[in-house]
Structure formats: structure tokens, C-alpha cells
């Protein structure tokens, strides 16, 4: 079986109206890195999309604080924006966090006020999310959860792990010590973890549940290995375990979405005799850093990165009784700048 996709760069966006309950199309948005102190015109663009769902991939605020209560003013300012109420008229919201809303820059399990940070985060985002969601462990640790979308007799499974609360310390690179910049080396210590034991057990159970399309959400990038910042490959044994688990997931189709990087990219991990793993990274909603060298060459990358404000969309539709999808990275005005399509059922691809 051949694996392939159509990539269209810098073309006009597809406009699809919000779909009713029995619609033949479903539209899911995603994005990350939204600074509360900056103007956010992209939120108005997202509002006009009339998405069915919007997944916020992390860094919903920028409030690096040693004490979580000091983050509260940032949450207040962020979620008092009128755009949020406007977006919620048409769109259901799903949230996860990343370092700047969780703790301090690049922090993990070592963050001393993580319990209170969890409480503060959930106080603001849970009222904006579907009520049936159960978050974290039975002992109220972490914010991982999954969400099911029934669509035209098919099942779409969204899995949102927590890459912060349980994560072991990162291993700084030699270059990081020389320059003071936050750059990291892959750790050879296999006792280190991203998800922790209990969350891994939960994830494997979720991946065993049958679905027609699985959307795996990670606040940090999964597939890329070359960039020196935060990523799953800072713990190569964890990345390998995750990739194997995703390949064996009980689903007919799979997409990965991620944020964090302040650029938008698409990566493909090819698997012999199986469908490729595809990851779409969208960042930043209002904090682009185009003057920094954030893009790195990778044999997995499709096309080039987009470096200005952006958000992503996944459009899902039914054809001949099977799910198909297309995904786009869109700019500040809603124009599509990167696109990827499945032209056969979600577990098959062909060259064109």
C-alpha cells in the first residue's frame, strides 16, 4: 500500500458552514500559545469559522509563576475576552495546558505548586468544556482525559494526555549551559518519564477502545527529533513506546496534533505496510516569533514551516460509508497556508 498526501501551500482556505447535528461534515479547530497581554484578532477569525469543536493545545496564558495563585489575574484577563463567549455560541471547547499555564518555562513534575496549579487551571477551563469530561486520576492528579464525538454513525475519539504534571526533569544540552537558552538533549535514563505510570496505563486502555478516527493531542511535538527544544524525543524511550502504542491503536484512522513551537509544521512518520503517522503542529495564536531560528530540517517534515499567527482545522466527512478528512493550517485572516488531505478512507493514502 502506498502512503501519500496532497500538500498545498499558500492557497485560499476552504469555507464550510457550521454543521447541524445530522450534518455530513464536522469541523474541529486547534491552536496554542495565546498571550493574555496581546491583542488577539485571530480569535475573531476563529469565531467566523463556526467550528464544531476547538482544541486549545496549551499555553492558554503566559504567567510563569512559582505560586499558582499568582496566575489568576492572567486567567481572568484571558477568559474575560468577549471573543470566548462569541466562539462558544457555535463551538465546544477542549483544553490542555503547557508550561506557561502549568508552572514556569519548561517545567514538569518538579514544579512545587502543581496541585494548586491544577485547581486554578480547572477552575477556569472546566466551565467552558463539555460537562461529562472526567479529568486526571481518581486522586485528582494531572489533567488528562478523552472525549468521544459521535458522527454519522461513526466514532471519533480525542485523547488528550498531560505532558507536564508527571514529567521527569529535562536534560540540558551543553549548548544550553553555554548560552543560557533552553535547549535539551535526549536522555538515556529509561526511568525518566513524560506521562508517569498511572497515566500510561490509562492511555493504553484508551488506545484499545475501537474508533473510526483517533485524534491524539500533545502539547509538545511527538514526531520531530532534530529541534533542540521540548519534545517527546527528549525521552526517546517514551517516544518509542508512544509510537508503538499509536501504531497498535484500535482505530481505522489516526491524526496527531501539537502546539508549543511558535511555528506551524506537518510531519509524517512512515511505517512499512501500515498507514503513516501524521502530526500537525499549530502555534502561535498571537505570539509568533518569526525573527528567531525556530525551524529545523527534518526528514519527517512535509513542506516548510509557517512562522506567523496561525490555527489549525480538521474537516471530517463521510463518503461511501467511510470517514475521510482534510486538515489545514490557517493564517490570521483564515487563509489556508498548509494543507493535507486523505483521499481514501482514513487508514489509506495514495499518491497523486
mmCIF file of C-alpha atoms in Angstrom:
data_model
loop_
_atom_site.group_PDB
_atom_site.id
_atom_site.type_symbol
_atom_site.label_atom_id
_atom_site.label_comp_id
_atom_site.label_asym_id
_atom_site.label_seq_id
_atom_site.Cartn_x
_atom_site.Cartn_y
_atom_site.Cartn_z
ATOM 1 C CA UNK A 1 0.000 0.000 0.000
ATOM 2 C CA UNK A 2 1.334 3.427 -0.869
ATOM 3 C CA UNK A 3 1.079 6.299 1.592
ATOM 4 C CA UNK A 4 0.762 9.848 0.397
ATOM 5 C CA UNK A 5 -0.947 13.179 0.764
ATOM 6 C CA UNK A 6 -1.594 16.284 -1.255
ATOM 7 C CA UNK A 7 0.209 19.318 0.184
ATOM 8 C CA UNK A 8 -0.963 22.732 -0.979
ATOM 9 C CA UNK A 9 0.995 25.745 0.246
ATOM 10 C CA UNK A 10 -0.346 29.284 0.487
ATOM 11 C CA UNK A 11 -3.729 28.728 -1.141
ATOM 12 C CA UNK A 12 -7.120 30.089 -0.256
ATOM 13 C CA UNK A 13 -8.982 28.403 2.597
ATOM 14 C CA UNK A 14 -11.963 26.111 2.272
ATOM 15 C CA UNK A 15 -15.035 27.672 3.835
ATOM 16 C CA UNK A 16 -17.569 25.279 5.276
ATOM 17 C CA UNK A 17 -20.547 26.472 7.343
ATOM 18 C CA UNK A 18 -21.247 25.175 10.835
ATOM 19 C CA UNK A 19 -22.968 21.858 10.548
ATOM 20 C CA UNK A 20 -26.127 20.766 12.262
ATOM 21 C CA UNK A 21 -26.341 17.612 14.345
ATOM 22 C CA UNK A 22 -27.061 15.391 11.336
ATOM 23 C CA UNK A 23 -24.616 17.187 9.045
ATOM 24 C CA UNK A 24 -22.356 15.239 6.742
ATOM 25 C CA UNK A 25 -19.314 17.291 7.753
ATOM 26 C CA UNK A 26 -17.599 18.019 11.057
ATOM 27 C CA UNK A 27 -15.068 20.773 11.683
ATOM 28 C CA UNK A 28 -12.531 20.709 14.532
ATOM 29 C CA UNK A 29 -10.097 23.563 15.203
ATOM 30 C CA UNK A 30 -6.905 23.617 17.241
ATOM 31 C CA UNK A 31 -4.287 26.142 18.318
ATOM 32 C CA UNK A 32 -1.810 27.084 21.045
ATOM 33 C CA UNK A 33 0.172 29.895 22.636
ATOM 34 C CA UNK A 34 -2.223 32.756 23.390
ATOM 35 C CA UNK A 35 -0.758 35.606 25.421
ATOM 36 C CA UNK A 36 -3.278 37.441 27.577
ATOM 37 C CA UNK A 37 -1.424 40.758 27.293
ATOM 38 C CA UNK A 38 -1.501 40.849 23.491
ATOM 39 C CA UNK A 39 -4.299 41.641 21.073
ATOM 40 C CA UNK A 40 -5.910 38.522 19.630
ATOM 41 C CA UNK A 41 -7.562 39.312 16.295
ATOM 42 C CA UNK A 42 -7.191 35.650 15.324
ATOM 43 C CA UNK A 43 -9.939 34.783 17.824
ATOM 44 C CA UNK A 44 -12.419 36.737 15.714
ATOM 45 C CA UNK A 45 -11.253 34.824 12.651
ATOM 46 C CA UNK A 46 -11.775 31.559 14.516
ATOM 47 C CA UNK A 47 -15.249 32.747 15.514
ATOM 48 C CA UNK A 48 -16.191 33.162 11.845
ATOM 49 C CA UNK A 49 -15.158 29.539 11.185
ATOM 50 C CA UNK A 50 -18.119 28.370 13.314
ATOM 51 C CA UNK A 51 -16.200 25.279 14.345
ATOM 52 C CA UNK A 52 -17.949 22.344 15.927
ATOM 53 C CA UNK A 53 -15.026 21.927 18.342
ATOM 54 C CA UNK A 54 -11.898 23.901 19.245
ATOM 55 C CA UNK A 55 -8.961 22.198 20.994
ATOM 56 C CA UNK A 56 -6.651 24.549 22.886
ATOM 57 C CA UNK A 57 -3.273 22.800 22.924
ATOM 58 C CA UNK A 58 -1.636 24.662 25.820
ATOM 59 C CA UNK A 59 -0.067 27.952 26.868
ATOM 60 C CA UNK A 60 -3.550 29.404 27.157
ATOM 61 C CA UNK A 61 -1.915 32.118 29.251
ATOM 62 C CA UNK A 62 1.658 33.252 29.824
ATOM 63 C CA UNK A 63 2.106 33.544 33.572
ATOM 64 C CA UNK A 64 5.295 31.838 34.720
ATOM 65 C CA UNK A 65 4.926 31.947 38.487
ATOM 66 C CA UNK A 66 6.331 29.983 41.411
ATOM 67 C CA UNK A 67 2.927 30.166 43.075
ATOM 68 C CA UNK A 68 -0.142 29.180 41.087
ATOM 69 C CA UNK A 69 -2.435 31.756 42.688
ATOM 70 C CA UNK A 70 -0.302 34.428 41.041
ATOM 71 C CA UNK A 71 -1.552 33.109 37.692
ATOM 72 C CA UNK A 72 -5.157 34.058 38.466
ATOM 73 C CA UNK A 73 -5.004 37.628 37.065
ATOM 74 C CA UNK A 74 -3.741 36.234 33.754
ATOM 75 C CA UNK A 75 -6.623 33.735 33.573
ATOM 76 C CA UNK A 76 -9.091 36.483 34.422
ATOM 77 C CA UNK A 77 -7.788 38.739 31.685
ATOM 78 C CA UNK A 78 -7.625 35.950 29.110
ATOM 79 C CA UNK A 79 -11.070 34.484 29.583
ATOM 80 C CA UNK A 80 -12.829 37.810 30.023
ATOM 81 C CA UNK A 81 -12.184 38.488 26.349
ATOM 82 C CA UNK A 82 -15.614 38.815 24.678
ATOM 83 C CA UNK A 83 -14.431 36.578 21.825
ATOM 84 C CA UNK A 84 -14.688 33.497 24.043
ATOM 85 C CA UNK A 85 -18.417 33.912 24.587
ATOM 86 C CA UNK A 86 -18.883 34.546 20.881
ATOM 87 C CA UNK A 87 -16.898 31.424 19.947
ATOM 88 C CA UNK A 88 -18.881 29.281 22.395
ATOM 89 C CA UNK A 89 -22.182 30.107 20.660
ATOM 90 C CA UNK A 90 -21.199 27.667 17.913
ATOM 91 C CA UNK A 91 -18.248 25.747 19.294
ATOM 92 C CA UNK A 92 -17.476 23.300 22.105
ATOM 93 C CA UNK A 93 -14.080 23.846 23.742
ATOM 94 C CA UNK A 94 -11.460 21.337 24.893
ATOM 95 C CA UNK A 95 -8.349 22.443 26.812
ATOM 96 C CA UNK A 96 -4.989 21.131 27.899
ATOM 97 C CA UNK A 97 -2.064 23.035 29.359
ATOM 98 C CA UNK A 98 1.621 23.511 28.607
ATOM 99 C CA UNK A 99 4.474 25.006 30.591
ATOM 100 C CA UNK A 100 3.430 28.664 30.784
ATOM 101 C CA UNK A 101 -0.044 27.989 32.152
ATOM 102 C CA UNK A 102 1.080 24.922 34.155
ATOM 103 C CA UNK A 103 4.071 26.346 36.014
ATOM 104 C CA UNK A 104 7.211 28.049 34.742
ATOM 105 C CA UNK A 105 9.111 27.699 31.478
ATOM 106 C CA UNK A 106 9.705 24.044 30.508
ATOM 107 C CA UNK A 107 8.618 22.792 33.944
ATOM 108 C CA UNK A 108 7.428 19.282 34.763
ATOM 109 C CA UNK A 109 6.751 17.224 37.880
ATOM 110 C CA UNK A 110 9.332 19.234 39.815
ATOM 111 C CA UNK A 111 7.068 22.302 39.815
ATOM 112 C CA UNK A 112 6.351 22.727 43.523
ATOM 113 C CA UNK A 113 2.852 24.218 43.277
ATOM 114 C CA UNK A 114 1.437 21.827 40.675
ATOM 115 C CA UNK A 115 -1.505 20.688 42.836
ATOM 116 C CA UNK A 116 -2.776 24.205 43.246
ATOM 117 C CA UNK A 117 -1.960 24.981 39.619
ATOM 118 C CA UNK A 118 -4.265 22.135 38.601
ATOM 119 C CA UNK A 119 -7.041 23.573 40.747
ATOM 120 C CA UNK A 120 -6.628 27.054 39.287
ATOM 121 C CA UNK A 121 -6.485 25.784 35.704
ATOM 122 C CA UNK A 122 -9.606 23.646 36.071
ATOM 123 C CA UNK A 123 -11.494 26.441 37.816
ATOM 124 C CA UNK A 124 -11.264 28.485 34.625
ATOM 125 C CA UNK A 125 -11.418 25.914 31.840
ATOM 126 C CA UNK A 126 -13.824 23.243 33.126
ATOM 127 C CA UNK A 127 -16.872 25.571 32.986
ATOM 128 C CA UNK A 128 -16.044 26.134 29.312
ATOM 129 C CA UNK A 129 -15.802 22.408 28.480
ATOM 130 C CA UNK A 130 -18.439 19.674 27.971
ATOM 131 C CA UNK A 131 -19.782 18.618 31.379
ATOM 132 C CA UNK A 132 -19.293 14.848 31.012
ATOM 133 C CA UNK A 133 -15.495 15.032 30.930
ATOM 134 C CA UNK A 134 -13.590 13.370 33.791
ATOM 135 C CA UNK A 135 -10.111 14.825 34.263
ATOM 136 C CA UNK A 136 -6.985 13.178 35.709
ATOM 137 C CA UNK A 137 -6.583 10.358 38.211
ATOM 138 C CA UNK A 138 -9.002 9.285 40.923
ATOM 139 C CA UNK A 139 -6.705 11.111 43.343
ATOM 140 C CA UNK A 140 -7.091 14.340 41.360
ATOM 141 C CA UNK A 141 -3.661 14.383 39.781
ATOM 142 C CA UNK A 142 -2.980 15.569 36.250
ATOM 143 C CA UNK A 143 -5.457 16.838 33.662
ATOM 144 C CA UNK A 144 -5.537 14.006 31.100
ATOM 145 C CA UNK A 145 -8.878 12.923 29.608
ATOM 146 C CA UNK A 146 -10.563 11.635 26.473
ATOM 147 C CA UNK A 147 -13.644 12.765 24.593
ATOM 148 C CA UNK A 148 -15.904 10.943 22.116
ATOM 149 C CA UNK A 149 -17.713 12.563 19.194
ATOM 150 C CA UNK A 150 -20.479 10.505 17.563
ATOM 151 C CA UNK A 151 -20.686 11.452 13.889
ATOM 152 C CA UNK A 152 -22.886 9.902 11.214
ATOM 153 C CA UNK A 153 -22.835 6.524 12.929
ATOM 154 C CA UNK A 154 -19.040 6.678 13.364
ATOM 155 C CA UNK A 155 -16.956 7.235 16.497
ATOM 156 C CA UNK A 156 -14.269 9.917 16.740
ATOM 157 C CA UNK A 157 -12.010 9.539 19.779
ATOM 158 C CA UNK A 158 -9.999 12.527 21.053
ATOM 159 C CA UNK A 159 -7.255 11.616 23.546
ATOM 160 C CA UNK A 160 -5.624 14.450 25.494
ATOM 161 C CA UNK A 161 -2.739 13.385 27.775
ATOM 162 C CA UNK A 162 -0.961 15.579 30.321
ATOM 163 C CA UNK A 163 2.698 16.117 29.348
ATOM 164 C CA UNK A 164 3.502 18.297 32.385
ATOM 165 C CA UNK A 165 2.266 17.071 35.747
ATOM 166 C CA UNK A 166 4.158 13.742 35.799
ATOM 167 C CA UNK A 167 7.116 14.584 33.539
ATOM 168 C CA UNK A 168 10.662 13.930 34.755
ATOM 169 C CA UNK A 169 13.305 16.694 34.591
ATOM 170 C CA UNK A 170 14.774 17.540 31.213
ATOM 171 C CA UNK A 171 18.452 17.059 30.419
ATOM 172 C CA UNK A 172 20.035 20.334 29.353
ATOM 173 C CA UNK A 173 22.352 20.291 26.368
ATOM 174 C CA UNK A 174 25.930 21.539 26.520
ATOM 175 C CA UNK A 175 24.898 24.421 24.271
ATOM 176 C CA UNK A 176 22.234 25.395 26.797
ATOM 177 C CA UNK A 177 24.828 25.820 29.559
ATOM 178 C CA UNK A 178 26.978 27.983 27.292
ATOM 179 C CA UNK A 179 24.233 30.327 26.141
ATOM 180 C CA UNK A 180 21.591 30.137 28.839
ATOM 181 C CA UNK A 181 18.992 29.183 26.227
ATOM 182 C CA UNK A 182 16.530 26.381 26.974
ATOM 183 C CA UNK A 183 17.806 23.591 24.768
ATOM 184 C CA UNK A 184 17.840 19.911 25.674
ATOM 185 C CA UNK A 185 19.462 16.591 24.865
ATOM 186 C CA UNK A 186 17.726 13.206 24.682
ATOM 187 C CA UNK A 187 18.058 11.364 27.983
ATOM 188 C CA UNK A 188 19.413 7.821 28.117
ATOM 189 C CA UNK A 189 17.817 7.301 31.550
ATOM 190 C CA UNK A 190 14.913 4.948 30.890
ATOM 191 C CA UNK A 191 13.477 5.544 34.356
ATOM 192 C CA UNK A 192 12.514 9.071 33.316
ATOM 193 C CA UNK A 193 9.002 9.583 32.047
ATOM 194 C CA UNK A 194 6.642 12.026 30.384
ATOM 195 C CA UNK A 195 3.314 10.512 31.376
ATOM 196 C CA UNK A 196 4.054 8.550 34.558
ATOM 197 C CA UNK A 197 2.884 5.003 35.335
ATOM 198 C CA UNK A 198 -0.800 5.653 36.042
ATOM 199 C CA UNK A 199 -1.314 7.874 33.023
ATOM 200 C CA UNK A 200 0.414 5.322 30.774
ATOM 201 C CA UNK A 201 -1.998 2.659 31.986
ATOM 202 C CA UNK A 202 -4.910 4.968 31.229
ATOM 203 C CA UNK A 203 -3.555 5.802 27.766
ATOM 204 C CA UNK A 204 -3.097 2.177 26.733
ATOM 205 C CA UNK A 205 -6.686 1.419 27.787
ATOM 206 C CA UNK A 206 -7.937 4.369 25.753
ATOM 207 C CA UNK A 207 -5.982 3.278 22.684
ATOM 208 C CA UNK A 208 -7.527 -0.192 22.907
ATOM 209 C CA UNK A 209 -11.051 1.217 22.500
ATOM 210 C CA UNK A 210 -12.387 0.899 18.925
ATOM 211 C CA UNK A 211 -12.853 4.096 16.937
ATOM 212 C CA UNK A 212 -13.200 5.215 13.339
ATOM 213 C CA UNK A 213 -10.841 8.163 13.797
ATOM 214 C CA UNK A 214 -8.447 8.876 16.659
ATOM 215 C CA UNK A 215 -7.089 12.377 17.268
ATOM 216 C CA UNK A 216 -4.115 12.284 19.655
ATOM 217 C CA UNK A 217 -3.390 15.656 21.259
ATOM 218 C CA UNK A 218 0.036 16.540 22.670
ATOM 219 C CA UNK A 219 1.079 19.951 23.966
ATOM 220 C CA UNK A 220 4.631 19.215 22.738
ATOM 221 C CA UNK A 221 5.769 17.712 19.435
ATOM 222 C CA UNK A 222 5.804 13.922 19.102
ATOM 223 C CA UNK A 223 7.455 13.088 15.774
ATOM 224 C CA UNK A 224 10.300 15.608 15.236
ATOM 225 C CA UNK A 225 13.687 14.663 16.676
ATOM 226 C CA UNK A 226 16.013 17.361 15.311
ATOM 227 C CA UNK A 227 14.795 20.502 17.063
ATOM 228 C CA UNK A 228 16.551 21.092 20.430
ATOM 229 C CA UNK A 229 13.561 22.347 22.405
ATOM 230 C CA UNK A 230 10.822 20.493 24.262
ATOM 231 C CA UNK A 231 9.599 17.349 22.510
ATOM 232 C CA UNK A 232 8.833 13.692 23.181
ATOM 233 C CA UNK A 233 12.276 12.740 21.870
ATOM 234 C CA UNK A 234 13.920 14.295 24.939
ATOM 235 C CA UNK A 235 12.839 10.938 26.387
ATOM 236 C CA UNK A 236 13.472 8.610 23.398
ATOM 237 C CA UNK A 237 12.217 5.509 25.201
ATOM 238 C CA UNK A 238 8.912 7.282 25.903
ATOM 239 C CA UNK A 239 8.601 8.404 22.286
ATOM 240 C CA UNK A 240 9.328 4.879 21.025
ATOM 241 C CA UNK A 241 6.731 3.448 23.392
ATOM 242 C CA UNK A 242 4.161 6.004 22.287
ATOM 243 C CA UNK A 243 4.757 5.450 18.571
ATOM 244 C CA UNK A 244 4.357 1.696 19.005
ATOM 245 C CA UNK A 245 1.173 2.198 21.036
ATOM 246 C CA UNK A 246 -0.259 4.528 18.399
ATOM 247 C CA UNK A 247 0.566 2.060 15.609
ATOM 248 C CA UNK A 248 -1.328 -0.628 17.527
ATOM 249 C CA UNK A 249 -4.283 1.581 18.448
ATOM 250 C CA UNK A 250 -7.704 0.074 17.762
ATOM 251 C CA UNK A 251 -8.710 2.707 15.214
ATOM 252 C CA UNK A 252 -9.278 2.987 11.480
ATOM 253 C CA UNK A 253 -7.607 6.391 11.211
ATOM 254 C CA UNK A 254 -5.196 8.483 13.247
ATOM 255 C CA UNK A 255 -4.028 12.094 13.418
ATOM 256 C CA UNK A 256 -1.660 13.772 15.874
ATOM 257 C CA UNK A 257 -1.925 17.474 16.744
ATOM 258 C CA UNK A 258 0.545 19.504 18.818
ATOM 259 C CA UNK A 259 1.478 23.060 19.734
ATOM 260 C CA UNK A 260 4.225 24.863 21.730
ATOM 261 C CA UNK A 261 6.688 25.653 18.935
ATOM 262 C CA UNK A 262 5.626 29.151 17.744
ATOM 263 C CA UNK A 263 5.616 27.812 14.203
ATOM 264 C CA UNK A 264 3.234 25.560 12.261
ATOM 265 C CA UNK A 265 4.521 22.342 10.677
ATOM 266 C CA UNK A 266 3.382 18.995 9.287
ATOM 267 C CA UNK A 267 5.380 15.791 9.836
ATOM 268 C CA UNK A 268 4.913 12.257 8.532
ATOM 269 C CA UNK A 269 6.338 9.097 10.152
ATOM 270 C CA UNK A 270 6.221 6.312 7.580
ATOM 271 C CA UNK A 271 5.599 2.750 8.742
ATOM 272 C CA UNK A 272 6.218 -0.209 6.411
ATOM 273 C CA UNK A 273 2.967 -1.904 5.338
ATOM 274 C CA UNK A 274 0.909 0.442 7.518
ATOM 275 C CA UNK A 275 -0.537 3.921 7.295
ATOM 276 C CA UNK A 276 1.804 6.767 8.161
ATOM 277 C CA UNK A 277 1.543 8.692 11.411
ATOM 278 C CA UNK A 278 0.786 12.336 10.650
ATOM 279 C CA UNK A 279 1.379 15.220 13.072
ATOM 280 C CA UNK A 280 0.102 18.750 12.545
ATOM 281 C CA UNK A 281 1.653 21.422 14.780
ATOM 282 C CA UNK A 282 -0.123 24.780 15.198
ATOM 283 C CA UNK A 283 1.494 27.663 17.109
ATOM 284 C CA UNK A 284 1.150 30.573 17.849
ATOM 285 C CA UNK A 285 -2.288 32.170 18.020
ATOM 286 C CA UNK A 286 -0.953 35.616 18.911
ATOM 287 C CA UNK A 287 2.725 35.265 19.855
ATOM 288 C CA UNK A 288 4.675 34.460 16.676
ATOM 289 C CA UNK A 289 8.468 34.697 16.794
ATOM 290 C CA UNK A 290 9.398 34.892 13.083
ATOM 291 C CA UNK A 291 12.713 36.599 13.868
ATOM 292 C CA UNK A 292 14.026 33.534 15.734
ATOM 293 C CA UNK A 293 15.554 30.456 14.011
ATOM 294 C CA UNK A 294 12.883 28.021 15.200
ATOM 295 C CA UNK A 295 12.579 25.854 12.081
ATOM 296 C CA UNK A 296 14.843 22.807 11.805
ATOM 297 C CA UNK A 297 15.355 20.458 8.886
ATOM 298 C CA UNK A 298 13.812 17.042 9.354
ATOM 299 C CA UNK A 299 13.429 14.032 7.099
ATOM 300 C CA UNK A 300 9.919 13.693 8.535
ATOM 301 C CA UNK A 301 8.750 17.203 7.652
ATOM 302 C CA UNK A 302 6.377 17.857 4.769
ATOM 303 C CA UNK A 303 6.948 21.272 3.193
ATOM 304 C CA UNK A 304 8.153 24.287 5.166
ATOM 305 C CA UNK A 305 7.065 25.818 8.448
ATOM 306 C CA UNK A 306 4.667 28.752 8.673
ATOM 307 C CA UNK A 307 6.009 31.325 11.135
ATOM 308 C CA UNK A 308 3.246 33.877 11.669
ATOM 309 C CA UNK A 309 -0.024 33.728 13.639
ATOM 310 C CA UNK A 310 -1.929 30.554 12.839
ATOM 311 C CA UNK A 311 -4.527 27.979 13.873
ATOM 312 C CA UNK A 312 -5.435 24.556 12.522
ATOM 313 C CA UNK A 313 -8.621 22.899 11.306
ATOM 314 C CA UNK A 314 -9.610 19.290 10.676
ATOM 315 C CA UNK A 315 -12.602 18.724 8.406
ATOM 316 C CA UNK A 316 -14.179 15.267 8.612
ATOM 317 C CA UNK A 317 -16.789 13.914 6.231
ATOM 318 C CA UNK A 318 -18.440 10.659 5.274
ATOM 319 C CA UNK A 319 -18.117 9.164 1.799
ATOM 320 C CA UNK A 320 -19.205 5.702 0.737
ATOM 321 C CA UNK A 321 -19.825 4.876 4.375
ATOM 322 C CA UNK A 322 -16.263 5.680 5.455
ATOM 323 C CA UNK A 323 -14.603 8.662 7.118
ATOM 324 C CA UNK A 324 -12.302 10.980 5.212
ATOM 325 C CA UNK A 325 -10.503 14.057 6.499
ATOM 326 C CA UNK A 326 -8.548 17.114 5.448
ATOM 327 C CA UNK A 327 -6.513 19.413 7.656
ATOM 328 C CA UNK A 328 -5.323 22.977 7.182
ATOM 329 C CA UNK A 329 -3.090 25.493 8.896
ATOM 330 C CA UNK A 330 -4.668 28.921 8.525
ATOM 331 C CA UNK A 331 -3.270 32.420 8.906
ATOM 332 C CA UNK A 332 -4.551 35.456 10.771
ATOM 333 C CA UNK A 333 -7.218 36.072 8.116
ATOM 334 C CA UNK A 334 -8.375 32.463 7.787
ATOM 335 C CA UNK A 335 -6.463 31.751 4.583
ATOM 336 C CA UNK A 336 -5.040 28.245 4.277
ATOM 337 C CA UNK A 337 -1.225 28.198 4.180
ATOM 338 C CA UNK A 338 -0.576 24.450 4.661
ATOM 339 C CA UNK A 339 -2.951 21.626 3.739
ATOM 340 C CA UNK A 340 -3.070 17.866 3.911
ATOM 341 C CA UNK A 341 -5.772 15.540 2.586
ATOM 342 C CA UNK A 342 -6.745 11.908 2.869
ATOM 343 C CA UNK A 343 -8.257 10.855 -0.420
ATOM 344 C CA UNK A 344 -9.306 7.360 0.610
ATOM 345 C CA UNK A 345 -10.671 6.099 3.929
ATOM 346 C CA UNK A 346 -8.735 7.407 6.893
ATOM 347 C CA UNK A 347 -6.436 4.384 7.073
ATOM 348 C CA UNK A 348 -5.388 4.535 3.419
ATOM 349 C CA UNK A 349 -3.484 7.046 1.270
ATOM 350 C CA UNK A 350 -2.255 7.203 -2.295
ATOM 351 C CA UNK A 351 -0.018 9.407 -4.391
ATOM 352 C CA UNK A 352 -1.465 11.947 -6.769
#
